[in-house]
Amino acid sequence: MSSIKDRLLDKKTEVVLFSSTAIALYGYDQGMMSLINTNYDYLDTMGIAEDDPLVGIIVSVYYLGCAVGAVLASLLADKKGRKPSIFVSLATAALGNVLMFVAGLGYDRGAMTMMFLGRIIMGLGVGGIDAVVPVYSSELNEEGGRGKALAQEFQSNIFGLNMAFAINLGLTTGLGKDNQWVIYRLPEAPRWFVFHDCQDDAHLALADIYGEDEAKGKLDELNKAHEEESAHSVGYSDMLIPGGNSFHPTVITIMGQVNQALTGYGAVSVYGPQIFELLGFGVQKAEFLTQGNYISYFFLMTFAWLLIDRVGRRILMVSGSVALVISFLLLTLFGGLARHVEDLDIPNLAVSIPGSVVLFFATGVFGVGWLTEVWLIPTEIFPSTSRAQGSAISVIIWGIANFAVTLIVPILFNNLNYWLFLVFAVTNLFALWWTWLFCPETGGRSFEQNQQFFEDAKKTGSWSVNKVNKGEFKRMPQSEKNRGQEDGENAPLLGNRE
């Protein structure tokens, strides 16, 4: 019994559980909007029709809020610490939920304004969570477990999506408030304390994680790493201007989020019922199938955290893109057949059932191949001095890209119908091409080793993964001889205790 209790109270477990709860807010929002976009009472309250472009605008302004929230939260995370930044983000998301709840009470005047305000404010909070939580989690986990930890956290994202879709708007306020209490038990990232010369606080945090016996040695290692990094400070100009020291990893970060948006699964998550309607189902059946798809999505996400640290991020993304291209081509076929079942004298279920199976499969493939990886890689390729900034850029691009997708998709629904699937097949093909050529494998390597890839790319004069170090970063490292030589930036902060 005591061993179970120790396991549950282990700091590594607490960090994963807390991060999972926080990231669930993102999935919760997707599930909530997915269902109410087709709810007649909601549309009446907002004073809009189902095919009104404002449906997409209400959804998409949230992502602009996320972009701004990511910048503000990353600045706060660097100045005041990861924990305060996460707390403020959670409180902001809760306020946004309250405002959206008030917007849904049925008042004739001001509902639309309140809904827009709630969406933007919630976006500010969730953007901050998405920017800081992956950094916090990654900094407190060893290189062999960073992917698994973040994949488990994003599995809870799908749990949040399921919860929201199942119970809709009623518990939005409660979920936002209930996510805040546990943060007081968690340690601040010792790297942040060292970066701000808070030696006593860093020692206390390390003692909380490792025990007093190991704290002094770990603190010396972090101080040594900080001295080496201090000579190479990184600002946004170094990250965003071509030729800057961190421009290359920034482009990797940006394109990861762009390519994730191009997979089309932001649209599938938010407009799930409409997708099933394209396959020939009525509104009610489409909603039930969307719930079933989300449940399947949640369980299939288990494969993400089982595989991501074993086969690597890159191979999951590449193979995922291949599967998604094939899936969307099949969905184009089934969507076309569903549109013309009467002309072709085909039973409706003969088309809609296999089409649904393909959509269930494709959703799981996205979860395993593209959901976690693009959030994880930015936390592995930047130094500690700019890791929160890199993660913020990731959220900004995610927000802008998903703003565009969720704004445009309703219009495409009305004009392209099932040909929308073909558009996603083409965009997934682009994501496959770019990832294969330019995205390095960051799994199984220390932060420092991943940063070395960009130094070597600069010396080689090429960003192609195949040309840098003879293609060494195309796959996971073959051996782990360096395990016993970890120090400073290489050292895990939440490794297993003996």
mmCIF file of C-alpha atoms in Angstrom, residues 134 138 146-147 150 154 248-254 256-257 308 312-315 317 369-382 387 390-391 394 434-435 438-443 447 450-451 454:
data_model
loop_
_atom_site.group_PDB
_atom_site.id
_atom_site.type_symbol
_atom_site.label_atom_id
_atom_site.label_comp_id
_atom_site.label_asym_id
_atom_site.label_seq_id
_atom_site.Cartn_x
_atom_site.Cartn_y
_atom_site.Cartn_z
ATOM 1 C CA PRO A 134 5.163 21.422 -22.542
ATOM 2 C CA SER A 138 10.041 18.547 -20.811
ATOM 3 C CA ARG A 146 10.015 13.278 -22.536
ATOM 4 C CA GLY A 147 7.911 11.990 -25.411
ATOM 5 C CA LEU A 150 3.894 14.663 -23.179
ATOM 6 C CA PHE A 154 -2.077 14.971 -24.744
ATOM 7 C CA HIS A 248 16.761 27.257 -38.112
ATOM 8 C CA PRO A 249 15.096 25.639 -35.053
ATOM 9 C CA THR A 250 12.436 28.355 -35.213
ATOM 10 C CA VAL A 251 11.573 27.365 -38.784
ATOM 11 C CA ILE A 252 11.353 23.719 -37.685
ATOM 12 C CA THR A 253 8.957 24.833 -34.937
ATOM 13 C CA ILE A 254 6.852 26.977 -37.261
ATOM 14 C CA GLY A 256 5.658 21.674 -37.476
ATOM 15 C CA GLN A 257 2.575 23.632 -36.446
ATOM 16 C CA ILE A 308 7.105 7.962 -29.348
ATOM 17 C CA GLY A 312 10.965 8.380 -32.528
ATOM 18 C CA ARG A 313 9.034 11.511 -33.432
ATOM 19 C CA ARG A 314 10.077 11.727 -37.082
ATOM 20 C CA ILE A 315 9.043 8.232 -38.180
ATOM 21 C CA MET A 317 5.066 11.928 -38.316
ATOM 22 C CA GLY A 369 1.625 10.721 -35.543
ATOM 23 C CA TRP A 370 0.910 14.436 -35.307
ATOM 24 C CA LEU A 371 -0.748 15.550 -32.076
ATOM 25 C CA THR A 372 2.098 15.328 -29.554
ATOM 26 C CA GLU A 373 5.197 15.577 -31.737
ATOM 27 C CA VAL A 374 4.857 19.181 -32.896
ATOM 28 C CA TRP A 375 4.481 20.341 -29.286
ATOM 29 C CA LEU A 376 7.348 18.184 -28.040
ATOM 30 C CA ILE A 377 10.040 19.013 -30.600
ATOM 31 C CA PRO A 378 10.231 22.773 -29.778
ATOM 32 C CA THR A 379 10.932 21.897 -26.141
ATOM 33 C CA GLU A 380 13.884 19.735 -27.239
ATOM 34 C CA ILE A 381 15.726 21.938 -29.747
ATOM 35 C CA PHE A 382 16.107 25.288 -27.965
ATOM 36 C CA ARG A 387 12.916 27.350 -24.559
ATOM 37 C CA GLY A 390 10.401 28.769 -28.734
ATOM 38 C CA SER A 391 7.325 27.131 -27.272
ATOM 39 C CA SER A 394 4.923 27.273 -31.583
ATOM 40 C CA TRP A 434 8.614 18.756 -45.754
ATOM 41 C CA THR A 435 8.931 16.552 -42.678
ATOM 42 C CA PHE A 438 13.902 18.890 -43.001
ATOM 43 C CA CYS A 439 12.655 17.644 -39.621
ATOM 44 C CA PRO A 440 15.394 16.001 -37.496
ATOM 45 C CA GLU A 441 14.774 13.159 -35.069
ATOM 46 C CA THR A 442 15.059 14.609 -31.563
ATOM 47 C CA GLY A 443 14.091 11.525 -29.550
ATOM 48 C CA PHE A 447 18.839 18.967 -25.360
ATOM 49 C CA ASN A 450 19.729 18.232 -30.503
ATOM 50 C CA GLN A 451 21.128 21.752 -30.535
ATOM 51 C CA PHE A 454 21.722 22.962 -35.983
#
